[in-house]
XYZ file of C-alpha atoms in Angstrom:
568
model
C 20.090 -21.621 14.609
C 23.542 -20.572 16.360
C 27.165 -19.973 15.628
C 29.944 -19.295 17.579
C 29.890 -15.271 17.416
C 33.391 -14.100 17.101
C 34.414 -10.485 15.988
C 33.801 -6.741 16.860
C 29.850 -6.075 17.877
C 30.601 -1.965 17.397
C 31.167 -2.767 13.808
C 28.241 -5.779 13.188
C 25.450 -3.756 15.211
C 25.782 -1.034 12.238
C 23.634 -3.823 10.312
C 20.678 -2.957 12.822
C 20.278 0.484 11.886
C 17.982 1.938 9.179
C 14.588 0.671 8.168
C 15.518 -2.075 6.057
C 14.356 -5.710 7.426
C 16.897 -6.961 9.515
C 20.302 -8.530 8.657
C 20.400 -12.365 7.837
C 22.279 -14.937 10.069
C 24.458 -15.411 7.877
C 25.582 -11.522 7.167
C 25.559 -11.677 11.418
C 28.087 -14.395 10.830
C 30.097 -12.608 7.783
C 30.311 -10.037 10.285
C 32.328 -11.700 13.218
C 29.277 -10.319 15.619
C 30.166 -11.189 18.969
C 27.359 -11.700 21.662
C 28.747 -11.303 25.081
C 31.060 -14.291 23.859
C 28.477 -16.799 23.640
C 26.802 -18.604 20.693
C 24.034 -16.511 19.331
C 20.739 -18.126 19.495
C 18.224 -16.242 16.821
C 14.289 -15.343 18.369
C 13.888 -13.792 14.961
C 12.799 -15.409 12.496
C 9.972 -17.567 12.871
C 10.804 -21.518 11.972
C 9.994 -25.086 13.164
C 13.163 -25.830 15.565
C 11.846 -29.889 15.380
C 11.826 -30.034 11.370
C 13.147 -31.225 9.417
C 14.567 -34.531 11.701
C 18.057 -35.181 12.019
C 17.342 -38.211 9.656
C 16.120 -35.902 6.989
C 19.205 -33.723 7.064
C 20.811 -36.589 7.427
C 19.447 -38.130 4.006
C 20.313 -34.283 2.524
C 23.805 -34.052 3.553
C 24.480 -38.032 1.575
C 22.709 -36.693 -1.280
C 24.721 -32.558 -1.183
C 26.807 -33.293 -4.009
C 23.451 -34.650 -5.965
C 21.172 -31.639 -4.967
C 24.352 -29.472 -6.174
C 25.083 -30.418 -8.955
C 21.736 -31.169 -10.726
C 18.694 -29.612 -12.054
C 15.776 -29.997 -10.572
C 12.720 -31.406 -12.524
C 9.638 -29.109 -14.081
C 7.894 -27.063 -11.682
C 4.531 -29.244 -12.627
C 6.132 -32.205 -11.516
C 7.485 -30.276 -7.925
C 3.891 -29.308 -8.185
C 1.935 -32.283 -8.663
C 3.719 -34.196 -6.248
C 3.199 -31.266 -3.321
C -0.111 -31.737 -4.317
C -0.722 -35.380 -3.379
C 0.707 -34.971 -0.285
C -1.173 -32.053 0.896
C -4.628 -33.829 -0.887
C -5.228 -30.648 -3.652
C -5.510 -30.885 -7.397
C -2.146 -29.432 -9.214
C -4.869 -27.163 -11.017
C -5.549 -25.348 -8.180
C -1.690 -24.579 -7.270
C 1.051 -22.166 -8.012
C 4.505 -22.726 -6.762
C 6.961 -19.550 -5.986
C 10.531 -19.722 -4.979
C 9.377 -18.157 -1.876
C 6.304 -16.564 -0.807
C 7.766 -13.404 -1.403
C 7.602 -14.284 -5.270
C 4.250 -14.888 -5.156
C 3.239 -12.044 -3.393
C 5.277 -10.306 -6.015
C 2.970 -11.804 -9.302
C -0.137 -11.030 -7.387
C 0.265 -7.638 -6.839
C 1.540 -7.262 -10.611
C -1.477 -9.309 -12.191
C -4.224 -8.562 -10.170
C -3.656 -5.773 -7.682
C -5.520 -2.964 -10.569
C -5.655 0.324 -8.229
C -5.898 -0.119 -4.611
C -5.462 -2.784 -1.696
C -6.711 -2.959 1.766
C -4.782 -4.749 4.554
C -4.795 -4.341 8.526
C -1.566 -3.339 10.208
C 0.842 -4.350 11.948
C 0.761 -6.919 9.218
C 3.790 -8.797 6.708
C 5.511 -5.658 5.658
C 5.455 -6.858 1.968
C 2.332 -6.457 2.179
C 2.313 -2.575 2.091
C 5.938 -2.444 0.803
C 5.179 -4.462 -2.228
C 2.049 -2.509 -3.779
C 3.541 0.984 -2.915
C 6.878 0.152 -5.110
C 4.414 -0.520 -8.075
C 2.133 3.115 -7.411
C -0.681 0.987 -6.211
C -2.883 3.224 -2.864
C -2.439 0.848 0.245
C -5.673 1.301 2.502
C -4.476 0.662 6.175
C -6.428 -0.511 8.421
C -4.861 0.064 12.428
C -5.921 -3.065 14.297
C -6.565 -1.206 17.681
C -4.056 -2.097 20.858
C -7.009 -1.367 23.267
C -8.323 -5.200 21.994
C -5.054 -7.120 21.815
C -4.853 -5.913 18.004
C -7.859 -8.164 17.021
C -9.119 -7.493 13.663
C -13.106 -6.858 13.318
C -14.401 -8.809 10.474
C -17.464 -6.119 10.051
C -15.403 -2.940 11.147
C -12.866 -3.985 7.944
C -15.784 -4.500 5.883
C -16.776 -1.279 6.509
C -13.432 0.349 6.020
C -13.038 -1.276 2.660
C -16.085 -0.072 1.904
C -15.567 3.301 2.814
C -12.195 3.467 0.721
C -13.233 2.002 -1.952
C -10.770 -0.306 -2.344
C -10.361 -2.905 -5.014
C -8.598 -5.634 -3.286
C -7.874 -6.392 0.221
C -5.574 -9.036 1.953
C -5.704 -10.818 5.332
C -3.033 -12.292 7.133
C -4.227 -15.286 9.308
C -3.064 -16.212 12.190
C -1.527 -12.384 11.671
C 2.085 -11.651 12.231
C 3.237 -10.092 14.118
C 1.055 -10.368 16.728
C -0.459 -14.148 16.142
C -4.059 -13.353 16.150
C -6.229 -15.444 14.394
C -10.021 -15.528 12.686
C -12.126 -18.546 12.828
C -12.586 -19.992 9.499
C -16.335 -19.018 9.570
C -15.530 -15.322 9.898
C -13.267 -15.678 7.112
C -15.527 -16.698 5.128
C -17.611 -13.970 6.013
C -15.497 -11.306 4.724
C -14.731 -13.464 1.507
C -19.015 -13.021 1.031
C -19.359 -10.158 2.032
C -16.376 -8.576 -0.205
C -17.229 -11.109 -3.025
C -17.309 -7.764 -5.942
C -14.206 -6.970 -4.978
C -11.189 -7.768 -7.930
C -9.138 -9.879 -5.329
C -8.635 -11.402 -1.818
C -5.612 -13.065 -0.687
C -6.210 -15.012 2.701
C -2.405 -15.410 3.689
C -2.214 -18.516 5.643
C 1.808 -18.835 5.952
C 1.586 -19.299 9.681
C -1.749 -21.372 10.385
C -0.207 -24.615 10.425
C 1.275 -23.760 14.052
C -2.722 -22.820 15.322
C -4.645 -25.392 17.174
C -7.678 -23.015 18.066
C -9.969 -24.471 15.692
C -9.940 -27.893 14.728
C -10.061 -27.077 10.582
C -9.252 -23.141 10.589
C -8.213 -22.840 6.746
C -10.213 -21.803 3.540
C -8.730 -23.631 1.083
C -11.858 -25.146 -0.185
C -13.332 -22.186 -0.328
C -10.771 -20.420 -2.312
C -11.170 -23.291 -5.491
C -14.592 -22.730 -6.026
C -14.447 -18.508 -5.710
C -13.208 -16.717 -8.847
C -11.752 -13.881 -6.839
C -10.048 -15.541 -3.804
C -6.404 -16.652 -3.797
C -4.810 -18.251 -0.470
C -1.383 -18.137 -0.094
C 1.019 -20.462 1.833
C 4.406 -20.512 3.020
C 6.475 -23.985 3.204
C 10.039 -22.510 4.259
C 7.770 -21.436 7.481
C 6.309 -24.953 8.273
C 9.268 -26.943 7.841
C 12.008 -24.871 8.988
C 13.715 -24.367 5.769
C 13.483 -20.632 4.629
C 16.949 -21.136 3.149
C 14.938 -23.486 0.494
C 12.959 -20.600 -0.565
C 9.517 -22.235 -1.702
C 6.138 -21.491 -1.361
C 2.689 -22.112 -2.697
C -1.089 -20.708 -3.353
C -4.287 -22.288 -3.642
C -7.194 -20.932 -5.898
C -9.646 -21.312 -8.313
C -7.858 -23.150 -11.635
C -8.502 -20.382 -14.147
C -6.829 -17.619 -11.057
C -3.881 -20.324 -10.383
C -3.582 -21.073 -14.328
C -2.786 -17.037 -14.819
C -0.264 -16.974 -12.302
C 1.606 -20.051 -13.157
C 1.789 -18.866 -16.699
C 3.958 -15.803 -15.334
C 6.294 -17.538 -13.008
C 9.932 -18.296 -14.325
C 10.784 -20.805 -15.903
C 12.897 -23.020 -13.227
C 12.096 -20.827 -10.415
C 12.228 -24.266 -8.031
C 15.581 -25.573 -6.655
C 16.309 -29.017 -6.173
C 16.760 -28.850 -2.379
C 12.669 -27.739 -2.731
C 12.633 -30.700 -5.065
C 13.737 -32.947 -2.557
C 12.177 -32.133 0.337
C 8.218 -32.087 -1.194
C 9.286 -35.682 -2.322
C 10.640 -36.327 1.058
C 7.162 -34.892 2.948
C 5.141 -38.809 2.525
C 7.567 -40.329 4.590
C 8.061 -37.717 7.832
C 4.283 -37.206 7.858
C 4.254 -37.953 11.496
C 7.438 -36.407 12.647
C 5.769 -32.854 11.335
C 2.617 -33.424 13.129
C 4.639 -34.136 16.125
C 6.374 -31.240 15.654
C 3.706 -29.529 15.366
C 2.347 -30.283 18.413
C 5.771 -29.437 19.940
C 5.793 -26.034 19.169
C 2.065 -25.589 20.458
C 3.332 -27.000 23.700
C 6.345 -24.570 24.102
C 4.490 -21.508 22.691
C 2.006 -22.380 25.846
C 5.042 -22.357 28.213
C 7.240 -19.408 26.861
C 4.040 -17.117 26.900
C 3.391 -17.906 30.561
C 6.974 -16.998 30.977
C 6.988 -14.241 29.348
C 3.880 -12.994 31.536
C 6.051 -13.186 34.682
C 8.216 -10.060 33.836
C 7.034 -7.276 35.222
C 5.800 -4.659 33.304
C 5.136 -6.955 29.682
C 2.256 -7.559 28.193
C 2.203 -10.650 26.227
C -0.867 -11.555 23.604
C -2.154 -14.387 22.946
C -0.638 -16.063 19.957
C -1.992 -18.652 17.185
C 1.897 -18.672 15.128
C 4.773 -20.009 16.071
C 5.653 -16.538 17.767
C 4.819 -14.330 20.579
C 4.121 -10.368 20.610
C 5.270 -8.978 23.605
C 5.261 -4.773 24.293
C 7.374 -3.784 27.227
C 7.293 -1.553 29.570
C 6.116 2.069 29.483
C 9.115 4.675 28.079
C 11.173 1.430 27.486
C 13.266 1.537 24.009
C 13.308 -1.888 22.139
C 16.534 -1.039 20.126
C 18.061 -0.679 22.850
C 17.148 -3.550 24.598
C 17.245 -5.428 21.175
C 21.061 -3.877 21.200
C 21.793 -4.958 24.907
C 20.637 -8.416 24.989
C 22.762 -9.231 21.476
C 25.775 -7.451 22.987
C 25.634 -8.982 26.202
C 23.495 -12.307 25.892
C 23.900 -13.413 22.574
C 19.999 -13.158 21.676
C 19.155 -11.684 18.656
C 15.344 -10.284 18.762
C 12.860 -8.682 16.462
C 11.970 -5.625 17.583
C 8.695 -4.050 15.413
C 9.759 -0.109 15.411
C 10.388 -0.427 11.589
C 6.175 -2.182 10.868
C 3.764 0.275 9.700
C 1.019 -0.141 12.715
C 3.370 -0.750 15.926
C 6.365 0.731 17.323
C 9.619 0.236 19.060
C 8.261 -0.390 22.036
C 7.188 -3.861 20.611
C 9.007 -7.003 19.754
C 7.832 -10.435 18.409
C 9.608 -13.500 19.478
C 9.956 -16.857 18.023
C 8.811 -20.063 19.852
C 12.103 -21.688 20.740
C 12.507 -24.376 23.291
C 13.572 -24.073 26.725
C 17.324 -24.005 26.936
C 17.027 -20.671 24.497
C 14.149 -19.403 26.025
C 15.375 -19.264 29.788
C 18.600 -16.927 27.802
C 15.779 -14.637 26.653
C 14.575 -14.847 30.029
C 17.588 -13.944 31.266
C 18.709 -11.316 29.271
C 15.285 -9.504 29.548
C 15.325 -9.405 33.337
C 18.560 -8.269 33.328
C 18.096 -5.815 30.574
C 14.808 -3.979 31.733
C 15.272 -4.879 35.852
C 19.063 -4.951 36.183
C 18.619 -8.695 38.023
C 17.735 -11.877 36.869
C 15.637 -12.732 39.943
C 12.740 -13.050 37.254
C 14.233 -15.518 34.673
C 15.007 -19.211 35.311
C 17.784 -19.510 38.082
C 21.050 -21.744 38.344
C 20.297 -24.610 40.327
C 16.782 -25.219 39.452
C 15.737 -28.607 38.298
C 16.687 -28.685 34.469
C 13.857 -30.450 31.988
C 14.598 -33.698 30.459
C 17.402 -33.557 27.676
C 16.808 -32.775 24.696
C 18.679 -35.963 22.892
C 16.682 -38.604 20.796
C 13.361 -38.945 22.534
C 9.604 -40.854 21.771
C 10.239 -39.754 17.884
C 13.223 -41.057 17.711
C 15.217 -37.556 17.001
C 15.995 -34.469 19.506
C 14.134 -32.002 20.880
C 11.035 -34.488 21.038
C 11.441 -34.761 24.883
C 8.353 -33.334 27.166
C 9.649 -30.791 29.702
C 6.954 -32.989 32.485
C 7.395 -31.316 35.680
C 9.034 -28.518 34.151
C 11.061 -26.715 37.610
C 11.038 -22.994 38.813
C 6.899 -23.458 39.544
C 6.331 -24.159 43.519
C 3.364 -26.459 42.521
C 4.931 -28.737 40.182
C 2.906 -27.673 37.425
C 3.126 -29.701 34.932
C 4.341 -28.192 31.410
C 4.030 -31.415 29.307
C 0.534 -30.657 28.628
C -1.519 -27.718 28.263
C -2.296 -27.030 31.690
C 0.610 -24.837 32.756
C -0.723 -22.787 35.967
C -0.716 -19.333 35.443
C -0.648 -18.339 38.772
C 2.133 -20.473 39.985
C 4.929 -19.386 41.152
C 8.485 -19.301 40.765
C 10.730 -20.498 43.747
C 14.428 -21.060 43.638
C 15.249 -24.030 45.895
C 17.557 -23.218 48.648
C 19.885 -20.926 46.616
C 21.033 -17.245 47.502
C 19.603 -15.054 44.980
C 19.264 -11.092 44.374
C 16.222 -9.741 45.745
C 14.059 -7.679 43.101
C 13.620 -3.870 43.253
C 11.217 -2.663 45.620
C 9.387 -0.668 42.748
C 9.158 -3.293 40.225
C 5.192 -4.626 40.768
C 3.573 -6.939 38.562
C 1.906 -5.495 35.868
C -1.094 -6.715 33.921
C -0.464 -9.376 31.182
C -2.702 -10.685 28.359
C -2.366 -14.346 29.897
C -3.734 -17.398 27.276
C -6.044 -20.040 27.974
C -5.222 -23.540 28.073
C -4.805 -24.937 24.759
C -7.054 -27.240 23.289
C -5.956 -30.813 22.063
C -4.332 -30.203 18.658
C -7.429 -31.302 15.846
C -7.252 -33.805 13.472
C -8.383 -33.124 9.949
C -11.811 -34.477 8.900
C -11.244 -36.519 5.792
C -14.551 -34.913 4.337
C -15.649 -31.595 5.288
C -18.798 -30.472 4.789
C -19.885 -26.989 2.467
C -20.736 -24.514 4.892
C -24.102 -23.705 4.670
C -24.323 -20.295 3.458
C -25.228 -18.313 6.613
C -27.056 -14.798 6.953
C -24.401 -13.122 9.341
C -27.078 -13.310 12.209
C -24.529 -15.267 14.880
C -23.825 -13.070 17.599
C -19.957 -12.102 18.044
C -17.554 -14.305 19.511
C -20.197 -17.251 19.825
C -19.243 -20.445 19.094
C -15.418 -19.513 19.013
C -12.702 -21.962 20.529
C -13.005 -21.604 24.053
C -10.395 -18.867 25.724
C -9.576 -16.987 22.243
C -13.144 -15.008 22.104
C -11.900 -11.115 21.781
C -13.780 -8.257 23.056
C -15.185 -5.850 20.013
C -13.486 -2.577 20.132
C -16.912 -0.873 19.987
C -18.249 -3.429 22.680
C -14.819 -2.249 25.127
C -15.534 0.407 27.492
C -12.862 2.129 29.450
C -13.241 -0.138 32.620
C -12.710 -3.417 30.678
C -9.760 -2.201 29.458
C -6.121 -3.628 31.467
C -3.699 -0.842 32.892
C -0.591 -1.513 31.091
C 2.686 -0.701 33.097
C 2.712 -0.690 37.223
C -0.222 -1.138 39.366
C -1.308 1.678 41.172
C -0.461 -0.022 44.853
C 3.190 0.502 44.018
C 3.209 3.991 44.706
C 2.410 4.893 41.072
C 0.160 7.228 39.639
C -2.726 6.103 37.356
C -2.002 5.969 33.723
C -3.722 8.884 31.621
C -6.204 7.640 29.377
C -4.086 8.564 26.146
C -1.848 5.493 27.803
C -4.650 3.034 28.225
C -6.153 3.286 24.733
C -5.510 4.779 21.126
C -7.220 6.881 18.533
C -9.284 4.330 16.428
C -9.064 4.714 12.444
C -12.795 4.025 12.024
C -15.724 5.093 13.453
C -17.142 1.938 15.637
C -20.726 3.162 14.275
C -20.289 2.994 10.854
C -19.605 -0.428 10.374
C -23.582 -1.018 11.432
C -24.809 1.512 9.349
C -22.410 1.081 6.026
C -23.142 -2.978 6.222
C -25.634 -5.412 7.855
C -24.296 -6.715 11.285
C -22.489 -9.751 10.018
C -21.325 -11.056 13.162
C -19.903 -13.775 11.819
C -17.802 -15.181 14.182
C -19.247 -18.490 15.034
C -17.947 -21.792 14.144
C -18.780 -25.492 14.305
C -16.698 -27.095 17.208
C -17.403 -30.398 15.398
C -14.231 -32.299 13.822
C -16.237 -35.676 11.991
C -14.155 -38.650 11.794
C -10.268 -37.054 11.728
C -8.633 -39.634 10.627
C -6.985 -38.541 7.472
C -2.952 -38.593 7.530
C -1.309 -35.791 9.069
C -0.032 -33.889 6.589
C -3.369 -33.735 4.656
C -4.940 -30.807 6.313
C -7.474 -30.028 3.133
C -10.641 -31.592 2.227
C -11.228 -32.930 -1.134
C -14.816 -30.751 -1.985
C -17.022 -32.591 -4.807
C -17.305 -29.181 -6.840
C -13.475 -29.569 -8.137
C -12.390 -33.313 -8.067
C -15.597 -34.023 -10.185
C -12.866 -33.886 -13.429
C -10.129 -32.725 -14.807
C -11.191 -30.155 -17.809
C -11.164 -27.118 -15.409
C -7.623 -26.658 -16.049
């Protein structure tokens, strides 16, 4: 996503300013913003930078005038045919122009009195049910354990509110984490009175934790569950506008019955019908993105002073360092690099002093990486240098379109580490070869980063799942989870587990106060054990049986609701 940025940045940075999400690309454009004099390259909003192909916008740009100038057919048969392709019954499914629209209809039908959500979450997620005089219930996912959410601890807070509906985002945004599927379907028992749960799963295509992470299934067959999913998000089309949700056919029926007439376009028309034929080139995408959200994070963890978590989306949350202002450095690397980022002082939950950035491949990320080590360190000695061996092009590779190259060998790492798979060494490190560079400031030590594991293969979806058996909560927390994305408890954390954010003490720094090493919790850690039983339900089946279903069909096909058709 880049134009050629022309104009007066005074002027265009105005758009920054207020609370209001921010500007659009193309009121950027509108706005002659000029970045440094370069093309602006967006780390924004999160999209799929492989999808569509350039043979797919290829087959849209012959068929513009077409998609233009016609209607599009009945949302049931936009519907019906998403449906086949994703292996769901149309009875089950709503489609929104958007997901925004959707979240829009559920908070009107079903959202009575009260919702419960964890923050920093999807801001139309609190935004949405205060416009309509619903109460919001937040829930602070706590920094002191990489803002993991607690499947008993929310219990427990939704308990203790007494709130009527509650909403999940998984993986979350903005900060990527992400809940097995069996402790998702933990809370969905264990809040089963409640009048509604929304399990919003816009961003779980891009995870590869778990080899069959969604609830889908689950949602069909419970009368209070709805799961909401984005499409603009997967396939890199959030112009399109469309969206979809999954739940039981009576819940789907009452939402379809209140969407708009005609509220799908015929570019979201043509791309559903389009989806059969590219099955491959979105799992391959897929598996792109994994691959560079691998590399950029160990990246990332190489500037001094960031702390970079762990991420299941097609984004990374990074805070900077201590005092450090992220609209200004949001400000300074637009203005002088042409990188627009998304800095999260404006989400309920987090504060300036975070920013989430989108997985983009490597000729944009080694700009971020420049304009952030100039920005916070005044040198680039920490971002990719001149003169380094450059990755393979990014021209028509194995799939037959660009940007399906591997970066093998990827340069700057002394070892040769290898980035084409998931094995990128953490510790490795960077060496310019031969060149004169600018030697760091003395001060500047390493600081402590959230480093991730190395990724697991990404799954294939079982053509059958299994019902889960219904279990009694007894697991023990964290067992069974996907190897390297087990996170510590908040009441299982003690002081000394806890990582020192900003310098080390050996560079002539004093220790950070204890106020800067943790945060005031909005529960107490104890009452979750005595409101509920300990349903430590974190544990999971590694097992993925058989996996040979096609790509795009990531849902099983349960007995309970493809036994006939009179449910609608």
């Amino acid at each position: 996503m880049t134009v050629a940025a022309v104009g007066h940045t005074g002027d265009a940075m105005e758009l920054f300013r207020g609370t209001a999400p921010s500007p659009s690309f193309l009121a950027l454009h509108r706005a002659g913003l000029t970045g440094g004099g370069q093309e602006l390259v967006d780390f924004r909003v999160p999209c799929n930078p492989y999808f569509p192909t350039p043979a797919m916008f290829a087959v849209m740009a012959v068929r513009l005038r077409d998609i233009l100038t016609s209607y599009p057919s009945s949302a049931e048969t936009i519907t019906a045919e998403l449906a086949d392709v994703l292996g769901l019954r149309p009875q089950t499914m709503a489609m929104g122009n958007g997901s925004t629209e959707l979240i829009t209809w559920i908070d009107h039908l079903l959202v009575k009195e009260s919702l419960a959500v964890p923050i920093p979450t999807f801001g139309r997620w609190t935004d949405q049910p205060m416009e309509t005089g619903k109460r919001v219930d937040m829930f602070q996912l706590p920094e002191m354990s990489g803002f993991a959410l607690d499947p008993n601890a929310f219990v427990a807070f939704v308990r203790s509110r007494g709130s009527r509906a509650a909403v999940i985002c998984n993986p979350n945004n903005p900060d990527g984490g992400l809940l097995s599927r069996r402790a998702v379907i933990g809370i969905m028992d264990a809040l089963a009175d409640l009048d509604l749960i929304v399990i919003d799963e816009s961003f779980l295509e891009f995870a590869d934790a778990e080899a069959y992470p969604s609830v889908v299934d689950e949602a069909v067959l419970r009368p209070n569950v709805i799961v909401l999913r984005g499409l603009g998000k997967n396939f890199g089309l959030h112009g399109v506008r469309f969206g979809y949700l999954v739940a039981h056919p009576a819940l789907a029926a009452q939402i379809r019955s209140r969407l708009p007439k005609g509220n799908l376009n015929s570019f979201a028309e043509v791309i559903v019908f389009m989806l059969k034929r590219y099955r491959q080139e979105y799992a391959e995408s897929l598996r792109m993105i994994g691959r560079d959200r691998q590399l950029m994070t160990t990246q990332l963890a190489g500037l001094p002073g960031v702390t970079v978590y762990p991420s299941q989306g097609n984004f990374v949350f990074v805070k900077l360092p201590g005092g450090t202002d992220g609209s200004w450095v949001r400000d300074q690397l637009l203005s002088q690099h042409g990188v627009l980022v998304r800095e999260c002082g404006n989400k309920l939950g987090s504060s300036s002093q975070f920013m989430r950035l989108v997985v983009r491949s490597q000729p944009d990320v080694q700009r971020l990486l420049t304009g952030l080590s100039t920005v916070l360190y005044g040198t680039s000695f920490y971002a990719p240098r001149v003169g380094w061996e450059q990755p393979p092009s990014l021209d028509a590779g194995p799939s037959g379109h660009a940007g399906y190259s591997d970066y093998a060998g990827y340069p700057g790492y002394a070892d040769g580490a290898s980035a084409s798979g998931y094995g990128v060494s953490a510790s490795a490190q960077r060496q310019p070869l031969d060149l004169p560079y600018q030697q760091p400031p003395a001060e500047l030590a390493p600081a402590y980063v959230a480093m991730p594991p190395a990724q697991p293969p990404l799954y294939q979806v079982p053509a059958v799942l299994p019902q889960p058996p219904m279990v009694q909560f007894q697991a023990a927390a964290g067992q069974g989870e996907a190897a390297g994305y087990d996170r510590v408890r908040p009441e299982e954390t003690t002081i000394e587990q806890l990582p020192v954010q900003g310098r080390q003490p050996d560079a002539g720094v004093p220790e950070p106060s204890p106020m800067e090493r943790t945060q005031t919790m909005t529960y107490d850690p104890a009452e979750p054990k005595a409101a509920v039983p300990d349903p430590a339900f974190l544990g999971e089946r590694a097992d993925d049986p058989m996996g040979q279903a096609p790509a795009l069909r990531r849902y099983p096909r349960p007995a309970a609701y493809l036994q006939d058709d009179s449910m609608a």
